[in-house]
Short mmCIF file of C-alpha atoms in Angstrom, two decimals:
data_model
loop_
_atom_site.label_atom_id
_atom_site.label_comp_id
_atom_site.label_asym_id
_atom_site.label_seq_id
_atom_site.Cartn_x
_atom_site.Cartn_y
_atom_site.Cartn_z
CA MET K 1017 77.47 116.67 154.24
CA ARG K 1018 79.99 114.52 152.39
CA PRO K 1019 83.27 113.75 154.18
CA ALA K 1020 85.47 115.75 151.78
CA HIS K 1021 83.46 118.89 152.50
CA LEU K 1022 83.38 118.20 156.24
CA SER K 1023 87.17 117.99 156.24
CA ILE K 1024 87.29 121.52 154.85
CA VAL K 1025 84.81 122.72 157.49
CA LEU K 1026 86.87 121.21 160.31
CA GLU K 1027 90.10 122.65 158.91
CA LYS K 1028 88.51 126.11 158.84
CA GLU K 1029 87.25 125.68 162.42
CA PHE K 1030 90.69 124.51 163.52
CA THR K 1031 92.27 127.62 161.99
CA GLY K 1032 89.54 129.74 163.58
CA ALA K 1033 90.53 128.61 167.06
CA ALA K 1034 93.81 130.53 166.80
CA VAL K 1035 92.15 133.79 165.74
CA GLY K 1036 89.12 133.75 168.00
CA ASN K 1037 86.27 132.80 165.64
CA HIS K 1038 86.03 129.08 166.36
CA THR K 1039 82.65 127.40 166.85
CA PRO K 1040 82.60 123.89 168.37
CA VAL K 1041 81.43 121.31 165.81
CA MET K 1042 79.17 118.30 166.40
CA LEU K 1043 79.31 115.46 163.86
CA TRP K 1044 76.24 113.22 163.67
CA GLY K 1045 76.04 109.88 161.94
CA PRO K 1046 75.47 106.13 162.24
CA PRO K 1047 78.28 103.82 163.33
CA GLY K 1048 81.11 103.16 160.92
CA VAL K 1049 80.73 106.14 158.56
CA GLY K 1050 84.09 107.68 159.50
CA LYS K 1051 83.32 110.48 161.96
CA SER K 1052 86.44 109.86 164.03
CA GLN K 1053 88.50 109.27 160.88
CA ILE K 1054 87.66 112.73 159.51
CA VAL K 1055 88.87 114.37 162.72
CA ALA K 1056 92.05 112.28 162.70
CA GLN K 1057 92.76 113.23 159.08
CA VAL K 1058 92.46 116.95 159.87
CA ALA K 1059 94.83 116.58 162.83
CA ASN K 1060 97.30 114.65 160.70
CA LYS K 1061 97.16 117.27 157.95
CA LYS K 1062 97.76 120.06 160.46
CA ASN K 1063 100.39 117.99 162.30
CA VAL K 1064 98.77 118.50 165.70
CA GLU K 1065 97.70 116.22 168.53
CA VAL K 1066 94.18 114.93 169.06
CA ILE K 1067 93.04 114.41 172.63
CA ASP K 1068 90.22 111.90 172.29
CA ILE K 1069 87.93 111.90 175.32
CA ARG K 1070 85.18 109.28 175.35
CA LEU K 1071 82.49 110.94 177.45
CA SER K 1072 80.50 107.70 177.58
CA GLN K 1073 83.23 106.31 179.85
CA MET K 1074 83.43 109.34 182.14
CA GLU K 1075 82.03 110.41 185.46
CA PRO K 1076 81.34 114.11 186.07
CA SER K 1077 84.35 114.31 188.39
CA ASP K 1078 86.59 113.01 185.59
CA LEU K 1079 86.07 116.32 183.79
CA ARG K 1080 85.68 118.65 186.76
CA GLY K 1081 88.65 117.18 188.62
CA ILE K 1082 89.13 115.93 192.16
CA PRO K 1083 88.70 118.35 195.09
CA PHE K 1084 91.49 118.68 197.62
CA ARG K 1085 92.03 120.87 200.65
CA ASP K 1086 94.55 123.71 200.54
CA LYS K 1087 94.64 125.24 204.01
CA ASP K 1088 91.14 126.67 204.53
CA LEU K 1089 90.12 126.37 200.87
CA VAL K 1090 89.02 123.57 198.59
CA GLU K 1091 90.84 123.47 195.26
CA TRP K 1092 90.26 121.25 192.22
CA ALA K 1093 92.98 119.12 190.63
CA ILE K 1094 92.78 119.66 186.86
CA PRO K 1095 92.55 116.34 184.96
CA ALA K 1096 95.79 115.56 183.09
CA MET K 1097 93.84 114.43 180.01
CA LEU K 1098 92.63 117.97 179.21
CA PRO K 1099 94.72 120.00 176.76
CA ASP K 1100 97.68 121.78 178.31
CA GLU K 1101 99.83 124.14 176.28
CA ASN K 1102 103.06 123.05 177.95
CA ARG K 1103 102.43 119.32 177.63
CA HIS K 1104 100.42 119.09 174.41
CA GLY K 1105 101.39 122.16 172.40
CA LYS K 1106 99.82 125.51 171.54
CA HIS K 1107 97.52 124.01 168.90
CA GLY K 1108 95.48 120.83 168.75
CA ILE K 1109 92.04 119.24 168.72
CA LEU K 1110 89.96 118.30 171.74
CA PHE K 1111 87.67 115.57 170.44
CA LEU K 1112 84.68 114.60 172.57
CA ASP K 1113 83.69 111.29 170.99
CA GLU K 1114 80.56 109.30 171.84
CA ILE K 1115 79.06 112.42 173.38
CA THR K 1116 75.49 111.24 172.80
CA SER K 1117 76.29 108.09 174.79
CA ALA K 1118 77.35 110.06 177.85
CA ALA K 1119 75.10 110.13 180.90
CA PRO K 1120 73.22 113.43 181.34
CA SER K 1121 75.29 114.29 184.42
CA VAL K 1122 78.47 114.06 182.33
CA SER K 1123 76.94 116.11 179.51
CA ALA K 1124 76.08 118.80 182.03
CA ALA K 1125 79.70 118.89 183.19
CA ALA K 1126 80.77 119.46 179.58
CA TYR K 1127 78.53 122.50 178.98
CA GLN K 1128 80.99 125.08 180.29
CA LEU K 1129 83.98 123.32 178.74
CA ILE K 1130 82.40 123.42 175.28
CA LEU K 1131 80.93 126.93 175.20
CA ASP K 1132 83.16 128.92 177.55
CA ARG K 1133 86.29 126.83 176.90
CA SER K 1134 86.79 126.63 180.64
CA LEU K 1135 85.90 124.45 183.58
CA GLY K 1136 86.43 125.97 187.00
CA GLN K 1137 90.00 127.29 187.01
CA TYR K 1138 90.92 125.34 183.87
CA ARG K 1139 90.86 126.97 180.42
CA VAL K 1140 91.25 125.32 177.01
CA PRO K 1141 94.29 126.86 175.23
CA ASP K 1142 93.28 129.39 172.58
CA GLY K 1143 94.76 127.42 169.69
CA TRP K 1144 92.72 124.29 170.39
CA ALA K 1145 89.58 123.41 168.42
CA ILE K 1146 86.71 121.50 170.04
CA PHE K 1147 84.97 118.82 167.97
CA ALA K 1148 82.47 116.17 169.07
CA ALA K 1149 80.76 113.18 167.49
CA GLY K 1150 77.93 110.82 168.27
CA ASN K 1151 75.29 108.48 166.93
CA ARG K 1152 71.70 109.47 166.30
CA GLN K 1153 68.97 108.03 168.49
CA GLY K 1154 67.66 105.84 165.66
CA ASP K 1155 71.03 104.13 165.13
CA ARG K 1156 70.52 101.47 167.82
CA GLY K 1157 73.53 102.63 169.78
CA VAL K 1158 73.51 103.50 173.47
CA THR K 1159 72.38 107.10 173.11
CA TYR K 1160 70.72 109.82 175.12
CA SER K 1161 68.79 112.72 173.70
CA MET K 1162 71.16 115.69 173.55
CA PRO K 1163 69.89 118.35 175.96
CA ALA K 1164 68.99 121.64 174.31
CA PRO K 1165 71.54 123.65 176.34
CA LEU K 1166 74.31 121.33 175.12
CA ALA K 1167 73.05 121.18 171.52
CA ASN K 1168 72.96 124.98 171.38
CA ARG K 1169 76.69 125.06 172.06
CA PHE K 1170 77.58 123.43 168.71
CA SER K 1171 77.26 123.86 165.01
CA HIS K 1172 75.78 120.57 163.75
CA PHE K 1173 76.72 118.54 160.68
CA GLU K 1174 75.45 115.14 159.60
CA VAL K 1175 78.07 112.87 158.01
CA ASP K 1176 76.89 111.46 154.68
CA VAL K 1177 78.37 108.39 153.02
CA ASN K 1178 79.98 109.25 149.68
CA LEU K 1179 81.62 106.62 147.48
CA ASP K 1180 83.96 109.00 145.63
CA ASP K 1181 85.30 110.33 148.94
CA TRP K 1182 85.77 106.83 150.31
CA VAL K 1183 87.54 105.69 147.13
CA ALA K 1184 89.93 108.66 147.31
CA TRP K 1185 90.66 107.79 150.95
CA ALA K 1186 91.05 104.09 150.08
CA TYR K 1187 93.64 104.72 147.38
CA SER K 1188 95.63 107.06 149.65
CA ASN K 1189 95.61 104.43 152.40
CA GLN K 1190 96.59 101.46 150.19
CA ILE K 1191 93.26 99.66 150.56
CA ASP K 1192 93.18 96.50 148.42
CA GLU K 1193 92.16 97.45 144.88
CA ARG K 1194 89.84 94.45 144.74
CA VAL K 1195 87.74 95.96 147.53
CA ILE K 1196 87.67 99.33 145.74
CA ALA K 1197 86.64 97.65 142.47
CA PHE K 1198 83.88 95.68 144.20
CA LEU K 1199 82.38 98.80 145.75
CA ARG K 1200 82.53 100.62 142.44
CA PHE K 1201 80.60 97.64 141.05
CA ARG K 1202 78.19 97.51 144.05
CA PRO K 1203 78.10 101.09 145.39
CA ASP K 1204 74.96 100.45 147.44
CA LEU K 1205 77.02 98.17 149.68
CA LEU K 1206 79.41 100.87 150.89
CA PHE K 1207 77.00 101.39 153.78
CA ASP K 1208 74.10 99.06 154.39
CA PHE K 1209 72.87 99.32 157.97
CA ASP K 1210 69.31 98.57 159.04
CA PRO K 1211 68.88 99.63 162.67
CA ALA K 1212 65.58 97.73 162.82
CA HIS K 1213 67.47 94.44 162.57
CA ASN K 1214 70.49 95.63 164.59
CA PRO K 1215 73.05 93.44 162.76
CA VAL K 1216 76.36 92.54 164.37
CA ALA K 1217 78.46 92.77 161.17
CA PHE K 1218 77.34 95.03 158.33
CA PRO K 1219 78.86 96.93 155.40
CA SER K 1220 80.24 100.35 156.35
CA PRO K 1221 83.27 102.45 155.39
CA ARG K 1222 84.97 101.18 158.55
CA SER K 1223 84.12 97.50 158.06
CA TRP K 1224 85.34 97.53 154.43
CA GLU K 1225 88.75 98.44 155.84
CA PHE K 1226 88.42 95.31 158.00
CA ALA K 1227 87.64 93.33 154.83
CA HIS K 1228 90.83 94.71 153.28
CA ARG K 1229 92.77 93.37 156.26
CA ALA K 1230 91.06 90.00 155.97
CA LEU K 1231 92.15 89.74 152.33
CA GLN K 1232 95.77 90.33 153.32
CA LYS K 1233 95.58 87.54 155.91
CA PHE K 1234 93.35 84.91 154.30
CA SER K 1235 93.75 85.20 150.51
CA GLU K 1236 95.87 82.04 150.55
CA ARG K 1237 93.26 80.19 152.61
CA PRO K 1238 90.11 79.94 150.46
CA ASP K 1239 88.57 77.65 153.07
CA LEU K 1240 88.67 80.54 155.55
CA LEU K 1241 88.35 83.60 153.34
CA THR K 1242 84.57 83.66 152.90
CA GLY K 1243 83.96 83.33 156.62
CA ALA K 1244 86.54 86.01 157.40
CA LEU K 1245 84.92 88.45 154.96
CA GLN K 1246 81.46 87.71 156.33
CA ALA K 1247 82.74 88.40 159.83
CA CYS K 1248 83.74 91.89 158.68
CA VAL K 1249 80.91 93.05 156.40
CA GLY K 1250 78.06 90.65 157.08
CA PRO K 1251 76.91 87.36 155.50
CA ALA K 1252 75.54 88.61 152.17
CA ALA K 1253 78.21 91.22 151.38
CA GLY K 1254 80.98 88.81 152.36
CA VAL K 1255 79.72 86.16 149.92
CA GLU K 1256 79.38 88.75 147.13
CA LEU K 1257 82.89 90.10 147.63
CA ASN K 1258 84.38 86.60 147.63
CA ALA K 1259 82.52 85.69 144.40
CA PHE K 1260 83.67 88.94 142.79
CA ILE K 1261 87.31 88.24 143.67
CA SER K 1262 87.07 84.65 142.46
CA ASN K 1263 86.13 85.91 139.00
CA LEU K 1264 89.14 88.19 138.64
CA ASP K 1265 91.40 85.51 137.16
CA GLN K 1266 89.81 86.44 133.82
CA MET K 1267 91.21 89.98 133.92
CA PRO K 1268 93.44 91.11 131.05
CA ASP K 1269 97.19 91.54 131.52
CA LEU K 1270 97.47 94.78 133.49
CA GLU K 1271 101.22 95.06 133.00
CA ALA K 1272 100.71 94.87 129.24
CA ILE K 1273 98.17 97.71 129.45
CA VAL K 1274 100.61 99.82 131.45
CA ARG K 1275 103.32 99.12 128.83
CA GLY K 1276 100.98 100.39 126.13
CA ASP K 1277 100.22 97.09 124.40
CA ASP K 1278 97.03 96.79 122.38
CA ILE K 1279 94.78 95.06 124.92
CA ALA K 1280 91.00 94.92 124.56
CA ALA K 1281 88.76 95.84 127.48
CA PRO K 1282 86.77 92.97 128.99
CA LYS K 1283 83.09 92.76 128.11
CA GLU K 1284 81.96 91.78 131.63
CA ILE K 1285 81.01 94.84 133.69
CA ASP K 1286 82.49 93.48 136.94
CA LEU K 1287 85.84 92.91 135.24
CA GLN K 1288 85.75 96.42 133.81
CA TYR K 1289 85.40 97.84 137.33
CA ALA K 1290 88.26 95.63 138.50
CA VAL K 1291 90.53 96.71 135.64
CA ALA K 1292 89.73 100.40 136.16
CA SER K 1293 90.48 100.23 139.89
CA ALA K 1294 93.68 98.26 139.39
CA LEU K 1295 94.94 100.73 136.76
CA VAL K 1296 94.36 103.66 139.12
CA GLY K 1297 96.48 101.79 141.64
CA HIS K 1298 99.23 101.37 139.02
CA ALA K 1299 99.02 105.09 138.24
CA ILE K 1300 99.46 106.01 141.91
CA ARG K 1301 102.45 103.71 142.33
CA ALA K 1302 104.07 105.13 139.19
CA LYS K 1303 103.66 108.73 140.36
CA GLN K 1304 107.05 108.94 142.08
CA THR K 1305 108.97 107.16 139.32
CA GLY K 1306 110.74 108.49 136.26
CA ASP K 1307 108.32 106.54 134.09
CA ALA K 1308 105.20 108.26 135.45
CA GLN K 1309 104.22 110.20 132.31
CA HIS K 1310 104.58 107.12 130.11
CA VAL K 1311 102.49 104.95 132.47
CA HIS K 1312 99.83 107.61 132.98
CA GLY K 1313 99.62 108.22 129.24
CA ASN K 1314 99.11 104.53 128.47
CA ILE K 1315 96.41 104.27 131.12
CA LEU K 1316 94.66 107.31 129.67
CA ASN K 1317 94.80 105.72 126.23
CA TYR K 1318 93.18 102.60 127.65
CA ALA K 1319 90.39 104.71 129.22
CA GLY K 1320 88.92 105.14 125.77
CA ARG K 1321 88.63 101.39 125.17
CA PHE K 1322 85.91 100.65 127.69
CA PRO K 1323 82.59 99.77 126.01
CA GLN K 1324 80.87 102.31 128.26
CA ARG K 1325 82.62 105.68 128.12
CA GLU K 1326 81.36 106.43 131.63
CA MET K 1327 83.70 103.72 132.91
CA GLY K 1328 86.67 105.63 131.50
CA VAL K 1329 85.37 108.87 133.02
CA MET K 1330 85.16 107.18 136.43
CA MET K 1331 88.70 105.83 136.12
CA VAL K 1332 90.22 109.13 135.01
CA SER K 1333 88.32 110.99 137.76
CA ASP K 1334 89.79 108.64 140.35
CA MET K 1335 93.25 109.15 138.83
CA HIS K 1336 92.84 112.92 139.03
CA ARG K 1337 91.83 112.80 142.70
CA ALA K 1338 94.82 110.60 143.48
CA ILE K 1339 97.50 112.18 141.26
CA GLY K 1340 96.47 115.80 140.87
CA GLU K 1341 96.31 118.29 138.03
CA ASP K 1342 99.58 117.12 136.45
CA LEU K 1343 97.33 114.66 134.65
CA PHE K 1344 95.82 117.50 132.60
CA SER K 1345 99.15 118.38 131.00
CA LEU K 1346 99.55 115.00 129.30
CA PRO K 1347 98.76 114.92 125.56
CA GLU K 1348 96.92 111.63 126.09
CA PHE K 1349 94.52 113.42 128.42
CA ILE K 1350 93.67 116.00 125.75
CA THR K 1351 93.01 113.22 123.25
CA TRP K 1352 90.82 111.30 125.67
CA ALA K 1353 88.93 114.41 126.81
CA ASP K 1354 88.08 115.32 123.20
CA LYS K 1355 86.49 111.89 122.74
CA ILE K 1356 84.19 112.19 125.76
CA ALA K 1357 83.51 115.95 125.68
CA ASP K 1358 79.79 115.43 125.23
CA ILE K 1359 79.59 113.40 128.45
CA MET K 1360 81.55 116.00 130.44
CA ILE K 1361 79.40 118.86 129.12
CA TYR K 1362 76.21 116.95 129.95
CA ASP K 1363 77.41 116.18 133.49
CA HIS K 1364 78.39 119.82 134.02
CA VAL K 1365 74.98 121.06 132.91
#
């Protein structure tokens, strides 16, 4: 399932925890596809705390607690890391990450916590959702087969990689527009992991964020930039990204486009992707200004100048995801939509 849809699922499950119809959710996927990020985004949207427990680093007693003697009885000290209504709030997310990397003895200790929401005398507060994540056995991580009793305590979703969802996330998190443009140009490189070769650095949604950071640090050091990018996304993808960026000095004047000047679209397909991504970034930055309608209108006018109309559709779709439905009220949008109506009807069918 694509990340945007999984976010909705997790939000519904979070809400369900407060009304008694919550089912624990297990997210499956290879490394770097954003499993933990999806959970963090839901918590941020709901303004609640995430307690992230890495079961791969636990012993069974870490969950069950430490026994101590109380007169003639043995009691168990409840671990402080588990959700507590007084310390952590009435609502939140208990996230059991790396659950498939946990030793079987630890998984067994988690059975009761996950299904019954209790462990000995401890009980998970009613308003807390339980989510988990882990790698599949074929992903070359340190994984154990999930025991059937544990698997039967979850609803299971596999995290797919989706470029549109990643682009929407990238714009909202100020990822370098050159990285976004490159992945629009080379979408197959958003995630390129071959577990048979077990690479150290490889392209993934997570490692492209690392490449963004490398660009901020090494753009002024061309002697180091290629190596820094390769260290993030692997040898081949790092070279391709660096070559793509090196060619961007031929881009048209973006500020002139935003002003509404008569600027032709570049003929080269890589430059078209770069221009489209950069203009979406301009549209986002203009959103909170008094000049937003003028800027957005000029960008919409430019959408019709791309040699391939599909390029304009991609750019306007990204603008819509980033800006919202206010875009539809602009007269320039109506004009542009009339020009590409046949494409939109075909895609809808």
